[in-house]
């Protein structure tokens, strides 16, 4: 059988006949990987496309949307991220770092999905006995759950065809291989072709498929970027292995929003849902400690309270060091520059360390003001108080600007027992002041620092 060698970009999936140091399509350096393609396989694609041409086009008004039915996975936080439940006939890619809990999440789904569906769990990383032991620990060893320890794509498709399951779970896509492709499992061509074959059967048979994918050192799904374009939904399972909190967020969702997040806690018996993550994230907060401030961010439709900590210390060298965790580094340096220029605090020659508790990533402007107040509190070594929260965007001129969904933020802040909240004086919406919450309106950062630190 004749074979043709092409070079495929691991970032965008673009193919070229010659190797180069940089991909001509996406501009990524050192991303071209040699792939051997069977000439016969490429030619056979014409007959399949000709057979597909026998289908006639239909008017969009005549299409049946009842086929896109949702069902509950039994895990409320997962349903929230998926947009209200899993969609039949969809392909969901779940990515995350090793040991973060991807397999645990989907194994718990097997014992909690509504309607007692027929589930096929395909594992390429564990033996059937190992999976049985883990399922017993999670108490999901009962029900219509079938296990297949196999990595060959042809055998997997044959078993799916024979069993006709409602849900298929593949752990993981990097271990699957197609014998018609000469490259090793986990390579660009293997991952792409295996995912394409599984997606084709998923759409034809109408079952729901969850595929586990590893991530690379940059934090993205390992394999070609085209893999994320093929699937219907891409979920990222995030969190520090040293902590028990896990966050599930959608990077892509054809059937719902990508703004929702799900919060879990890893325990000995598996993952447990956090219905009220704000209380958990604020637990253990130190009393009367300088350099800490609480804010309220909006994740999808859910307001969540987060604690921002800052530590300002004299620099050992001429220039201060900057380190951030949970806050964008460039945004943090911008706020330090605004505090230096507009707030009158000499932080340029100080080391600045900023951290968000619980592993949250705060990327909205509402976290600007609490971050700045935490820095100022640490610089002056004066605590802001446990009953104070802050919400607001900071401009380059030092002004405090309004943020969206202010009423829902204030309601969540008041519900958790805070007595004071710093807000912008220029607001767009009518404010409904919650009972027992004092609102401190400020125009710029000097007013905010004076009102909170004196």
GROMACS .gro file of C-alpha atoms in nm:
model
  454
    1UNK     CA    1   0.000   0.000   0.000
    2UNK     CA    2   0.143   0.336  -0.102
    3UNK     CA    3   0.193   0.585   0.173
    4UNK     CA    4   0.219   0.959   0.151
    5UNK     CA    5   0.401   1.169   0.408
    6UNK     CA    6   0.259   1.507   0.506
    7UNK     CA    7   0.334   1.746   0.790
    8UNK     CA    8   0.043   1.840   1.015
    9UNK     CA    9   0.034   2.137   1.253
   10UNK     CA   10  -0.048   2.025   1.607
   11UNK     CA   11  -0.202   2.365   1.683
   12UNK     CA   12  -0.441   2.425   1.392
   13UNK     CA   13  -0.440   2.097   1.196
   14UNK     CA   14  -0.310   2.252   0.872
   15UNK     CA   15  -0.131   2.008   0.640
   16UNK     CA   16   0.166   2.078   0.415
   17UNK     CA   17   0.393   1.860   0.203
   18UNK     CA   18   0.715   2.022   0.328
   19UNK     CA   19   0.844   2.077   0.678
   20UNK     CA   20   0.916   2.427   0.801
   21UNK     CA   21   0.995   2.575   1.138
   22UNK     CA   22   0.677   2.778   1.142
   23UNK     CA   23   0.320   2.690   1.041
   24UNK     CA   24   0.207   2.907   0.749
   25UNK     CA   25  -0.156   2.896   0.864
   26UNK     CA   26  -0.147   2.988   1.234
   27UNK     CA   27   0.213   3.107   1.276
   28UNK     CA   28   0.303   2.859   1.554
   29UNK     CA   29   0.671   2.767   1.579
   30UNK     CA   30   0.796   2.406   1.582
   31UNK     CA   31   0.443   2.264   1.559
   32UNK     CA   32   0.466   2.058   1.236
   33UNK     CA   33   0.458   1.682   1.294
   34UNK     CA   34   0.526   1.419   1.028
   35UNK     CA   35   0.218   1.210   0.947
   36UNK     CA   36   0.196   0.911   0.714
   37UNK     CA   37  -0.128   0.890   0.519
   38UNK     CA   38  -0.245   0.589   0.321
   39UNK     CA   39  -0.312   0.682  -0.039
   40UNK     CA   40  -0.584   0.420  -0.057
   41UNK     CA   41  -0.758   0.566   0.245
   42UNK     CA   42  -0.761   0.909   0.091
   43UNK     CA   43  -0.904   0.779  -0.233
   44UNK     CA   44  -1.179   0.584  -0.059
   45UNK     CA   45  -1.312   0.906   0.087
   46UNK     CA   46  -1.457   0.996  -0.251
   47UNK     CA   47  -1.693   0.701  -0.253
   48UNK     CA   48  -1.818   0.780   0.098
   49UNK     CA   49  -1.878   1.142   0.002
   50UNK     CA   50  -2.062   1.029  -0.308
   51UNK     CA   51  -2.284   0.807  -0.094
   52UNK     CA   52  -2.352   1.096   0.139
   53UNK     CA   53  -2.462   1.303  -0.162
   54UNK     CA   54  -2.769   1.078  -0.193
   55UNK     CA   55  -2.922   1.276   0.096
   56UNK     CA   56  -3.143   1.557  -0.021
   57UNK     CA   57  -3.127   1.908   0.130
   58UNK     CA   58  -3.421   2.013   0.347
   59UNK     CA   59  -3.576   2.347   0.435
   60UNK     CA   60  -3.469   2.473   0.776
   61UNK     CA   61  -3.834   2.528   0.865
   62UNK     CA   62  -3.904   2.157   0.811
   63UNK     CA   63  -3.623   2.027   1.030
   64UNK     CA   64  -3.721   1.844   1.349
   65UNK     CA   65  -3.566   1.994   1.662
   66UNK     CA   66  -3.722   1.743   1.899
   67UNK     CA   67  -3.428   1.513   1.832
   68UNK     CA   68  -3.203   1.750   2.032
   69UNK     CA   69  -3.338   1.627   2.364
   70UNK     CA   70  -3.161   1.694   2.691
   71UNK     CA   71  -3.133   1.461   2.984
   72UNK     CA   72  -2.995   1.519   3.331
   73UNK     CA   73  -2.659   1.367   3.413
   74UNK     CA   74  -2.759   1.353   3.780
   75UNK     CA   75  -2.478   1.598   3.865
   76UNK     CA   76  -2.626   1.946   3.899
   77UNK     CA   77  -2.300   2.134   3.850
   78UNK     CA   78  -2.224   1.938   3.532
   79UNK     CA   79  -2.576   2.006   3.401
   80UNK     CA   80  -2.525   2.377   3.467
   81UNK     CA   81  -2.204   2.391   3.264
   82UNK     CA   82  -2.358   2.187   2.979
   83UNK     CA   83  -2.645   2.436   2.957
   84UNK     CA   84  -2.919   2.242   3.136
   85UNK     CA   85  -2.813   1.883   3.079
   86UNK     CA   86  -2.644   1.664   2.820
   87UNK     CA   87  -2.782   1.660   2.464
   88UNK     CA   88  -2.850   1.329   2.292
   89UNK     CA   89  -2.627   1.279   1.990
   90UNK     CA   90  -2.358   1.518   2.116
   91UNK     CA   91  -1.985   1.464   2.160
   92UNK     CA   92  -1.837   1.619   2.475
   93UNK     CA   93  -1.461   1.651   2.527
   94UNK     CA   94  -1.345   1.672   2.891
   95UNK     CA   95  -0.988   1.793   2.942
   96UNK     CA   96  -0.776   1.843   3.249
   97UNK     CA   97  -0.442   1.778   3.415
   98UNK     CA   98  -0.353   1.422   3.525
   99UNK     CA   99  -0.511   1.328   3.857
  100UNK     CA  100  -0.749   1.625   3.865
  101UNK     CA  101  -1.063   1.406   3.868
  102UNK     CA  102  -1.182   1.368   3.506
  103UNK     CA  103  -1.234   0.991   3.528
  104UNK     CA  104  -1.393   1.025   3.871
  105UNK     CA  105  -1.645   1.278   3.742
  106UNK     CA  106  -1.755   1.063   3.449
  107UNK     CA  107  -1.760   0.744   3.655
  108UNK     CA  108  -1.991   0.913   3.904
  109UNK     CA  109  -2.209   1.016   3.610
  110UNK     CA  110  -2.258   0.645   3.534
  111UNK     CA  111  -2.436   0.591   3.865
  112UNK     CA  112  -2.635   0.916   3.872
  113UNK     CA  113  -2.771   0.975   3.519
  114UNK     CA  114  -3.150   0.993   3.512
  115UNK     CA  115  -3.362   0.729   3.340
  116UNK     CA  116  -3.118   0.442   3.413
  117UNK     CA  117  -2.954   0.459   3.070
  118UNK     CA  118  -2.739   0.186   2.920
  119UNK     CA  119  -2.378   0.305   2.959
  120UNK     CA  120  -2.060   0.174   2.797
  121UNK     CA  121  -1.739   0.280   2.972
  122UNK     CA  122  -1.436   0.223   2.746
  123UNK     CA  123  -1.105   0.242   2.928
  124UNK     CA  124  -0.764   0.237   2.765
  125UNK     CA  125  -0.565   0.334   3.074
  126UNK     CA  126  -0.699   0.092   3.337
  127UNK     CA  127  -0.785  -0.274   3.347
  128UNK     CA  128  -1.141  -0.387   3.407
  129UNK     CA  129  -1.049  -0.495   3.761
  130UNK     CA  130  -0.897  -0.157   3.844
  131UNK     CA  131  -1.206   0.020   3.716
  132UNK     CA  132  -1.426  -0.211   3.923
  133UNK     CA  133  -1.232  -0.127   4.240
  134UNK     CA  134  -1.262   0.246   4.175
  135UNK     CA  135  -1.633   0.212   4.099
  136UNK     CA  136  -1.689   0.029   4.430
  137UNK     CA  137  -1.514   0.309   4.615
  138UNK     CA  138  -1.743   0.561   4.446
  139UNK     CA  139  -2.048   0.333   4.500
  140UNK     CA  140  -2.141   0.318   4.132
  141UNK     CA  141  -2.092  -0.055   4.072
  142UNK     CA  142  -2.464  -0.122   4.014
  143UNK     CA  143  -2.689  -0.049   3.720
  144UNK     CA  144  -2.683  -0.103   3.344
  145UNK     CA  145  -2.313  -0.015   3.315
  146UNK     CA  146  -2.085  -0.207   3.077
  147UNK     CA  147  -1.704  -0.190   3.086
  148UNK     CA  148  -1.470  -0.249   2.791
  149UNK     CA  149  -1.091  -0.239   2.829
  150UNK     CA  150  -0.987  -0.183   2.468
  151UNK     CA  151  -0.778   0.060   2.265
  152UNK     CA  152  -0.839  -0.061   1.908
  153UNK     CA  153  -1.081   0.166   1.722
  154UNK     CA  154  -1.231  -0.112   1.509
  155UNK     CA  155  -1.315  -0.326   1.814
  156UNK     CA  156  -1.459  -0.026   1.995
  157UNK     CA  157  -1.690   0.065   1.709
  158UNK     CA  158  -1.804  -0.297   1.674
  159UNK     CA  159  -1.894  -0.318   2.043
  160UNK     CA  160  -2.082   0.012   2.030
  161UNK     CA  161  -2.274  -0.114   1.727
  162UNK     CA  162  -2.365  -0.440   1.901
  163UNK     CA  163  -2.452  -0.299   2.244
  164UNK     CA  164  -2.639   0.016   2.125
  165UNK     CA  165  -2.575   0.216   2.447
  166UNK     CA  166  -2.731   0.548   2.545
  167UNK     CA  167  -2.407   0.694   2.681
  168UNK     CA  168  -2.048   0.614   2.578
  169UNK     CA  169  -1.747   0.722   2.786
  170UNK     CA  170  -1.397   0.695   2.638
  171UNK     CA  171  -1.100   0.722   2.874
  172UNK     CA  172  -0.892   0.851   2.706
  173UNK     CA  173  -0.879   0.950   2.339
  174UNK     CA  174  -0.496   0.957   2.346
  175UNK     CA  175  -0.485   0.581   2.408
  176UNK     CA  176  -0.710   0.487   2.115
  177UNK     CA  177  -0.555   0.389   1.782
  178UNK     CA  178  -0.666   0.301   1.430
  179UNK     CA  179  -0.475   0.006   1.281
  180UNK     CA  180  -0.503   0.157   0.933
  181UNK     CA  181  -0.281   0.447   1.043
  182UNK     CA  182   0.085   0.367   1.095
  183UNK     CA  183   0.158   0.637   1.353
  184UNK     CA  184   0.167   0.569   1.727
  185UNK     CA  185  -0.133   0.617   1.961
  186UNK     CA  186  -0.161   0.974   2.082
  187UNK     CA  187  -0.013   1.122   1.766
  188UNK     CA  188  -0.186   1.398   1.573
  189UNK     CA  189  -0.322   1.171   1.301
  190UNK     CA  190  -0.441   0.901   1.543
  191UNK     CA  191  -0.624   1.143   1.773
  192UNK     CA  192  -0.786   1.320   1.481
  193UNK     CA  193  -0.902   1.010   1.293
  194UNK     CA  194  -1.025   0.829   1.605
  195UNK     CA  195  -1.226   1.130   1.715
  196UNK     CA  196  -1.373   1.170   1.368
  197UNK     CA  197  -1.484   0.804   1.356
  198UNK     CA  198  -1.639   0.823   1.703
  199UNK     CA  199  -1.814   1.149   1.619
  200UNK     CA  200  -1.957   1.001   1.299
  201UNK     CA  201  -2.110   0.706   1.486
  202UNK     CA  202  -2.235   0.935   1.765
  203UNK     CA  203  -2.431   1.145   1.517
  204UNK     CA  204  -2.564   0.843   1.327
  205UNK     CA  205  -2.682   0.643   1.630
  206UNK     CA  206  -2.792   0.936   1.847
  207UNK     CA  207  -2.616   0.841   2.172
  208UNK     CA  208  -2.415   1.080   2.389
  209UNK     CA  209  -2.038   1.044   2.404
  210UNK     CA  210  -1.802   1.181   2.668
  211UNK     CA  211  -1.435   1.172   2.566
  212UNK     CA  212  -1.152   1.236   2.812
  213UNK     CA  213  -0.851   1.421   2.671
  214UNK     CA  214  -0.517   1.501   2.829
  215UNK     CA  215  -0.378   1.853   2.828
  216UNK     CA  216  -0.028   1.967   2.742
  217UNK     CA  217   0.205   2.186   2.945
  218UNK     CA  218   0.043   2.501   2.801
  219UNK     CA  219  -0.293   2.393   2.947
  220UNK     CA  220  -0.474   2.318   2.620
  221UNK     CA  221  -0.611   1.986   2.492
  222UNK     CA  222  -0.327   1.766   2.367
  223UNK     CA  223  -0.345   1.692   1.995
  224UNK     CA  224  -0.439   1.906   1.697
  225UNK     CA  225  -0.648   2.217   1.750
  226UNK     CA  226  -0.895   2.081   1.497
  227UNK     CA  227  -0.997   1.828   1.764
  228UNK     CA  228  -1.175   2.104   1.959
  229UNK     CA  229  -1.352   2.220   1.642
  230UNK     CA  230  -1.494   1.873   1.573
  231UNK     CA  231  -1.666   1.815   1.908
  232UNK     CA  232  -1.986   1.983   2.028
  233UNK     CA  233  -1.864   2.081   2.373
  234UNK     CA  234  -1.523   2.127   2.534
  235UNK     CA  235  -1.507   2.117   2.913
  236UNK     CA  236  -1.199   2.200   3.120
  237UNK     CA  237  -1.162   2.050   3.466
  238UNK     CA  238  -0.932   2.280   3.662
  239UNK     CA  239  -0.786   2.307   4.008
  240UNK     CA  240  -0.469   2.260   4.208
  241UNK     CA  241  -0.391   1.902   4.305
  242UNK     CA  242  -0.278   2.028   4.645
  243UNK     CA  243  -0.627   2.167   4.717
  244UNK     CA  244  -0.963   1.991   4.724
  245UNK     CA  245  -1.156   2.241   4.511
  246UNK     CA  246  -1.224   2.170   4.142
  247UNK     CA  247  -1.379   2.402   3.884
  248UNK     CA  248  -1.549   2.281   3.567
  249UNK     CA  249  -1.584   2.538   3.289
  250UNK     CA  250  -1.686   2.524   2.924
  251UNK     CA  251  -1.443   2.640   2.658
  252UNK     CA  252  -1.695   2.567   2.383
  253UNK     CA  253  -2.063   2.471   2.389
  254UNK     CA  254  -2.287   2.449   2.085
  255UNK     CA  255  -2.595   2.395   2.301
  256UNK     CA  256  -2.548   2.651   2.576
  257UNK     CA  257  -2.345   2.929   2.731
  258UNK     CA  258  -1.970   2.915   2.790
  259UNK     CA  259  -1.988   3.147   3.093
  260UNK     CA  260  -2.119   2.901   3.352
  261UNK     CA  261  -1.890   2.717   3.592
  262UNK     CA  262  -1.939   2.419   3.818
  263UNK     CA  263  -1.765   2.393   4.155
  264UNK     CA  264  -1.675   2.061   4.317
  265UNK     CA  265  -1.480   1.940   4.617
  266UNK     CA  266  -1.270   1.625   4.599
  267UNK     CA  267  -1.321   1.390   4.891
  268UNK     CA  268  -1.238   1.027   4.971
  269UNK     CA  269  -1.571   0.915   4.830
  270UNK     CA  270  -1.537   1.116   4.507
  271UNK     CA  271  -1.648   1.458   4.391
  272UNK     CA  272  -1.917   1.643   4.582
  273UNK     CA  273  -2.107   1.940   4.444
  274UNK     CA  274  -2.075   2.280   4.610
  275UNK     CA  275  -2.423   2.434   4.592
  276UNK     CA  276  -2.297   2.746   4.768
  277UNK     CA  277  -1.931   2.793   4.668
  278UNK     CA  278  -1.905   3.142   4.819
  279UNK     CA  279  -1.925   3.011   5.176
  280UNK     CA  280  -1.665   2.743   5.105
  281UNK     CA  281  -1.424   2.983   4.933
  282UNK     CA  282  -1.443   3.229   5.224
  283UNK     CA  283  -1.404   2.969   5.498
  284UNK     CA  284  -1.084   3.001   5.697
  285UNK     CA  285  -1.046   3.371   5.618
  286UNK     CA  286  -0.811   3.535   5.871
  287UNK     CA  287  -0.945   3.797   6.109
  288UNK     CA  288  -0.808   4.152   6.107
  289UNK     CA  289  -0.529   4.061   5.866
  290UNK     CA  290  -0.403   4.331   5.629
  291UNK     CA  291  -0.381   4.269   5.256
  292UNK     CA  292  -0.711   4.086   5.202
  293UNK     CA  293  -1.035   4.202   5.042
  294UNK     CA  294  -1.353   4.025   4.926
  295UNK     CA  295  -1.528   4.089   4.596
  296UNK     CA  296  -1.821   3.941   4.405
  297UNK     CA  297  -1.773   3.815   4.049
  298UNK     CA  298  -2.034   3.685   3.806
  299UNK     CA  299  -1.970   3.341   3.660
  300UNK     CA  300  -2.245   3.290   3.405
  301UNK     CA  301  -2.565   3.360   3.599
  302UNK     CA  302  -2.415   3.287   3.941
  303UNK     CA  303  -2.263   3.550   4.173
  304UNK     CA  304  -1.961   3.412   4.360
  305UNK     CA  305  -1.767   3.579   4.639
  306UNK     CA  306  -1.389   3.552   4.613
  307UNK     CA  307  -1.111   3.657   4.846
  308UNK     CA  308  -0.817   3.847   4.699
  309UNK     CA  309  -0.493   3.857   4.898
  310UNK     CA  310  -0.194   4.083   4.843
  311UNK     CA  311   0.148   4.098   5.005
  312UNK     CA  312   0.371   4.403   4.962
  313UNK     CA  313   0.727   4.370   5.092
  314UNK     CA  314   1.049   4.571   5.046
  315UNK     CA  315   1.240   4.454   4.740
  316UNK     CA  316   1.578   4.293   4.788
  317UNK     CA  317   1.704   4.451   4.466
  318UNK     CA  318   1.644   4.779   4.286
  319UNK     CA  319   1.338   4.662   4.093
  320UNK     CA  320   1.042   4.499   4.263
  321UNK     CA  321   0.923   4.150   4.178
  322UNK     CA  322   0.567   4.082   4.061
  323UNK     CA  323   0.386   3.750   4.103
  324UNK     CA  324   0.015   3.676   4.051
  325UNK     CA  325  -0.211   3.374   4.089
  326UNK     CA  326  -0.573   3.402   3.973
  327UNK     CA  327  -0.529   3.761   3.849
  328UNK     CA  328  -0.392   3.851   3.506
  329UNK     CA  329  -0.028   3.955   3.543
  330UNK     CA  330  -0.056   4.253   3.308
  331UNK     CA  331  -0.371   4.373   3.484
  332UNK     CA  332  -0.197   4.352   3.820
  333UNK     CA  333   0.102   4.557   3.701
  334UNK     CA  334  -0.140   4.815   3.559
  335UNK     CA  335  -0.317   4.848   3.896
  336UNK     CA  336   0.019   4.885   4.074
  337UNK     CA  337   0.113   5.164   3.834
  338UNK     CA  338  -0.222   5.341   3.892
  339UNK     CA  339  -0.176   5.311   4.268
  340UNK     CA  340   0.174   5.457   4.237
  341UNK     CA  341   0.069   5.748   4.015
  342UNK     CA  342  -0.287   5.828   4.128
  343UNK     CA  343  -0.293   5.687   4.483
  344UNK     CA  344   0.033   5.832   4.607
  345UNK     CA  345   0.183   5.502   4.728
  346UNK     CA  346   0.541   5.415   4.637
  347UNK     CA  347   0.506   5.051   4.541
  348UNK     CA  348   0.746   5.055   4.246
  349UNK     CA  349   1.041   4.940   4.457
  350UNK     CA  350   0.841   4.678   4.648
  351UNK     CA  351   0.780   4.312   4.578
  352UNK     CA  352   0.410   4.250   4.508
  353UNK     CA  353   0.241   3.909   4.541
  354UNK     CA  354  -0.130   3.874   4.457
  355UNK     CA  355  -0.334   3.557   4.507
  356UNK     CA  356  -0.699   3.452   4.467
  357UNK     CA  357  -0.811   3.191   4.720
  358UNK     CA  358  -0.962   2.866   4.596
  359UNK     CA  359  -0.803   2.852   4.251
  360UNK     CA  360  -1.048   3.094   4.087
  361UNK     CA  361  -0.943   3.289   3.780
  362UNK     CA  362  -1.077   3.646   3.801
  363UNK     CA  363  -1.081   3.802   3.456
  364UNK     CA  364  -1.355   4.063   3.487
  365UNK     CA  365  -1.300   4.435   3.568
  366UNK     CA  366  -1.510   4.418   3.886
  367UNK     CA  367  -1.207   4.270   4.064
  368UNK     CA  368  -0.994   4.583   4.003
  369UNK     CA  369  -1.103   4.783   4.307
  370UNK     CA  370  -1.075   4.501   4.565
  371UNK     CA  371  -0.734   4.407   4.425
  372UNK     CA  372  -0.616   4.765   4.460
  373UNK     CA  373  -0.757   4.793   4.814
  374UNK     CA  374  -0.585   4.469   4.916
  375UNK     CA  375  -0.254   4.606   4.786
  376UNK     CA  376  -0.303   4.936   4.969
  377UNK     CA  377  -0.399   4.752   5.290
  378UNK     CA  378  -0.083   4.542   5.276
  379UNK     CA  379   0.134   4.845   5.194
  380UNK     CA  380   0.004   5.039   5.496
  381UNK     CA  381  -0.027   4.723   5.709
  382UNK     CA  382  -0.382   4.820   5.808
  383UNK     CA  383  -0.666   4.563   5.782
  384UNK     CA  384  -0.980   4.650   5.588
  385UNK     CA  385  -1.207   4.454   5.823
  386UNK     CA  386  -1.391   4.125   5.783
  387UNK     CA  387  -1.724   4.295   5.711
  388UNK     CA  388  -1.601   4.491   5.404
  389UNK     CA  389  -1.638   4.397   5.036
  390UNK     CA  390  -1.564   4.598   4.722
  391UNK     CA  391  -1.679   4.595   4.360
  392UNK     CA  392  -1.564   4.827   4.082
  393UNK     CA  393  -1.346   4.882   3.777
  394UNK     CA  394  -1.042   5.108   3.797
  395UNK     CA  395  -0.941   5.333   3.506
  396UNK     CA  396  -0.597   5.467   3.423
  397UNK     CA  397  -0.693   5.805   3.566
  398UNK     CA  398  -0.773   5.643   3.899
  399UNK     CA  399  -1.150   5.675   3.856
  400UNK     CA  400  -1.386   5.402   3.974
  401UNK     CA  401  -1.625   5.285   3.702
  402UNK     CA  402  -1.952   5.097   3.726
  403UNK     CA  403  -1.989   4.722   3.664
  404UNK     CA  404  -2.276   4.508   3.540
  405UNK     CA  405  -2.522   4.309   3.755
  406UNK     CA  406  -2.452   4.525   4.058
  407UNK     CA  407  -2.783   4.440   4.230
  408UNK     CA  408  -2.720   4.064   4.220
  409UNK     CA  409  -2.366   4.119   4.349
  410UNK     CA  410  -2.488   4.327   4.643
  411UNK     CA  411  -2.757   4.071   4.729
  412UNK     CA  412  -2.496   3.794   4.748
  413UNK     CA  413  -2.261   4.013   4.955
  414UNK     CA  414  -2.540   4.095   5.202
  415UNK     CA  415  -2.657   3.732   5.218
  416UNK     CA  416  -2.317   3.619   5.346
  417UNK     CA  417  -2.319   3.870   5.630
  418UNK     CA  418  -2.106   4.160   5.505
  419UNK     CA  419  -2.200   4.499   5.648
  420UNK     CA  420  -2.013   4.739   5.417
  421UNK     CA  421  -1.946   4.746   5.045
  422UNK     CA  422  -1.742   4.993   4.839
  423UNK     CA  423  -1.912   5.067   4.507
  424UNK     CA  424  -1.866   5.324   4.227
  425UNK     CA  425  -2.047   5.652   4.271
  426UNK     CA  426  -2.140   5.660   3.900
  427UNK     CA  427  -2.377   5.371   3.842
  428UNK     CA  428  -2.596   5.292   3.545
  429UNK     CA  429  -2.878   5.093   3.706
  430UNK     CA  430  -3.113   5.168   3.993
  431UNK     CA  431  -2.958   5.024   4.306
  432UNK     CA  432  -3.174   4.820   4.541
  433UNK     CA  433  -2.994   4.852   4.872
  434UNK     CA  434  -3.008   4.524   5.069
  435UNK     CA  435  -3.109   4.546   5.433
  436UNK     CA  436  -2.817   4.575   5.672
  437UNK     CA  437  -2.560   4.662   5.403
  438UNK     CA  438  -2.392   5.004   5.407
  439UNK     CA  439  -2.294   5.126   5.060
  440UNK     CA  440  -1.978   5.339   5.037
  441UNK     CA  441  -1.979   5.532   4.708
  442UNK     CA  442  -1.641   5.650   4.582
  443UNK     CA  443  -1.531   5.839   4.269
  444UNK     CA  444  -1.162   5.751   4.256
  445UNK     CA  445  -0.901   5.541   4.430
  446UNK     CA  446  -0.799   5.819   4.670
  447UNK     CA  447  -1.155   5.833   4.804
  448UNK     CA  448  -1.167   5.455   4.826
  449UNK     CA  449  -0.841   5.435   5.022
  450UNK     CA  450  -0.946   5.718   5.255
  451UNK     CA  451  -1.289   5.563   5.320
  452UNK     CA  452  -1.149   5.221   5.404
  453UNK     CA  453  -0.803   5.283   5.547
  454UNK     CA  454  -0.836   5.637   5.675
   0.00000   0.00000   0.00000
